[in-house]
PDB file of C-alpha atoms in Angstrom:
ATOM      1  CA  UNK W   1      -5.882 -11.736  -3.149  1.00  0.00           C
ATOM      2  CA  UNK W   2      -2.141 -10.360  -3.165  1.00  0.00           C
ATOM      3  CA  UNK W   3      -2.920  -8.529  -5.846  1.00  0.00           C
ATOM      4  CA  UNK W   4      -6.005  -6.915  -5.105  1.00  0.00           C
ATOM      5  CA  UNK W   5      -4.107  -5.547  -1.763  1.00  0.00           C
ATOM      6  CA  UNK W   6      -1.903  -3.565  -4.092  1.00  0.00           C
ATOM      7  CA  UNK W   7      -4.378  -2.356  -7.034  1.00  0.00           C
ATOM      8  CA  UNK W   8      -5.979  -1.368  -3.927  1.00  0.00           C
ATOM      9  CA  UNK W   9      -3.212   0.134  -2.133  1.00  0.00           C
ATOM     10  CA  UNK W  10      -1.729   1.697  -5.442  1.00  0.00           C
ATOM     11  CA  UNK W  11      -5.190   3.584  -5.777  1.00  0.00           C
ATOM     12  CA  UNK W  12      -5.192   5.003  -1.779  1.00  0.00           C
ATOM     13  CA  UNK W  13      -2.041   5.982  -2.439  1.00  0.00           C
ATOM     14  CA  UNK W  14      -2.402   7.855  -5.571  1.00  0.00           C
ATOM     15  CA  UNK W  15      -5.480   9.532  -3.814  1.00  0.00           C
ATOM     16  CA  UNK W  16      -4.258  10.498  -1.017  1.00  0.00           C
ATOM     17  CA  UNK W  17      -1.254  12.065  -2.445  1.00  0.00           C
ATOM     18  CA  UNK W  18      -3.199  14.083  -4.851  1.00  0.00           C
ATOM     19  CA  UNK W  19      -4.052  17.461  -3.254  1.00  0.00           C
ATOM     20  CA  UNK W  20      -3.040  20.367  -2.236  1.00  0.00           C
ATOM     21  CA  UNK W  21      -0.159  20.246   0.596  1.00  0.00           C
ATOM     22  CA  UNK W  22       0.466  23.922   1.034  1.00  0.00           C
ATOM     23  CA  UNK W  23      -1.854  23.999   4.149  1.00  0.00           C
ATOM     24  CA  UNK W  24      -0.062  21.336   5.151  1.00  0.00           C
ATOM     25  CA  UNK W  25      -1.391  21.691   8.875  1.00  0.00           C
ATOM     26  CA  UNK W  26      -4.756  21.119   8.748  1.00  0.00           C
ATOM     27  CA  UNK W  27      -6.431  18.191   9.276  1.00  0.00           C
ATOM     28  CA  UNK W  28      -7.130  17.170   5.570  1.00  0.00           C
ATOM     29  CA  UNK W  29      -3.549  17.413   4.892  1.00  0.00           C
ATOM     30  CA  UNK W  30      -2.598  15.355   8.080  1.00  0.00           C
ATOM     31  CA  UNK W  31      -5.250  12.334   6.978  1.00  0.00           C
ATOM     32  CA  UNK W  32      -3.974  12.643   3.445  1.00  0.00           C
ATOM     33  CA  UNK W  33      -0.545  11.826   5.133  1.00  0.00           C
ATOM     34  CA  UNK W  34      -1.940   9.079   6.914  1.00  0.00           C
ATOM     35  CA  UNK W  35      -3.805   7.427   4.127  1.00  0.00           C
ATOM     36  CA  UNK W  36      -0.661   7.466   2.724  1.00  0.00           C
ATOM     37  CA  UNK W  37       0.922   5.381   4.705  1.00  0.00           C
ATOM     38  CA  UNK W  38      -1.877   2.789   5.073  1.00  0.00           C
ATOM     39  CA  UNK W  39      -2.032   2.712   1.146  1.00  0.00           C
ATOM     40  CA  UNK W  40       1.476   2.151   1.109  1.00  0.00           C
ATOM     41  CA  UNK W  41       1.411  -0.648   4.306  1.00  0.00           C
ATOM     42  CA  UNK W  42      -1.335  -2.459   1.823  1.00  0.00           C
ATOM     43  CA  UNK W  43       1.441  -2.410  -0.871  1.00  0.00           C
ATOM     44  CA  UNK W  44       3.619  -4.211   1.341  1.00  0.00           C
ATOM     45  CA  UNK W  45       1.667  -6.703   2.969  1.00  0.00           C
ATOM     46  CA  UNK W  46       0.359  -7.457  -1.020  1.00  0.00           C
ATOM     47  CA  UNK W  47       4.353  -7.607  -2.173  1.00  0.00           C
ATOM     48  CA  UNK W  48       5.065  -9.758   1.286  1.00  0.00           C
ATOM     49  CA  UNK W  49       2.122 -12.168   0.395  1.00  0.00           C
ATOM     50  CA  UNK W  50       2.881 -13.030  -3.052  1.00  0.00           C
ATOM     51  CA  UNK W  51       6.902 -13.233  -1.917  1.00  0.00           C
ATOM     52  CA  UNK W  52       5.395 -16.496   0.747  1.00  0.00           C
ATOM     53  CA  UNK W  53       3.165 -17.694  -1.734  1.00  0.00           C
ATOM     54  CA  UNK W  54       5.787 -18.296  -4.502  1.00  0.00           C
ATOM     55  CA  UNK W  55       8.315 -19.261  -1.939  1.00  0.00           C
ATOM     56  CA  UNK W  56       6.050 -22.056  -0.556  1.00  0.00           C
ATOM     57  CA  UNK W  57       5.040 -23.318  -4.001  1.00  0.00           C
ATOM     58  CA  UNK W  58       8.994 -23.331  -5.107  1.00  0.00           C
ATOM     59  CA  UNK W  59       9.460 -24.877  -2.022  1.00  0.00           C
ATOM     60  CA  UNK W  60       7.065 -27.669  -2.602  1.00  0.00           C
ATOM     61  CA  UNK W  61       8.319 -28.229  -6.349  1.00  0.00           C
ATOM     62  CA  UNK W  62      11.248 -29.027  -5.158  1.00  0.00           C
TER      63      UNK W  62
END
């Protein structure tokens, strides 16, 4: 499921930093901006899962 947050995430972010930002205050631009961020949040909270779930199964080897 980690994964699939950052395919996922990778893919919002690649979208929503492809256009045009020279009109960067209109309100295309501005949700571009903040689809980039969300795309990038999903990133992290994919990189923070699999970071627990490898820590918990190292954890449990041991």
């Amino acid at each position: 499921m980690a994964w699939l947050f950052i395919g996922l995430g990778a893919v919002v972010l690649a979208a929503a930093l492809y256009r045009d930002w020279s009109t960067w205050p209109d309100l295309r631009t501005i949700l571009g901006a903040v689809m980039a961020v969300f795309g990038a949040g999903e990133i992290v909270v994919g990189v923070h899962a699999l970071w627990r779930a490898r820590r918990g199964r190292d954890g449990e080897a041991r």
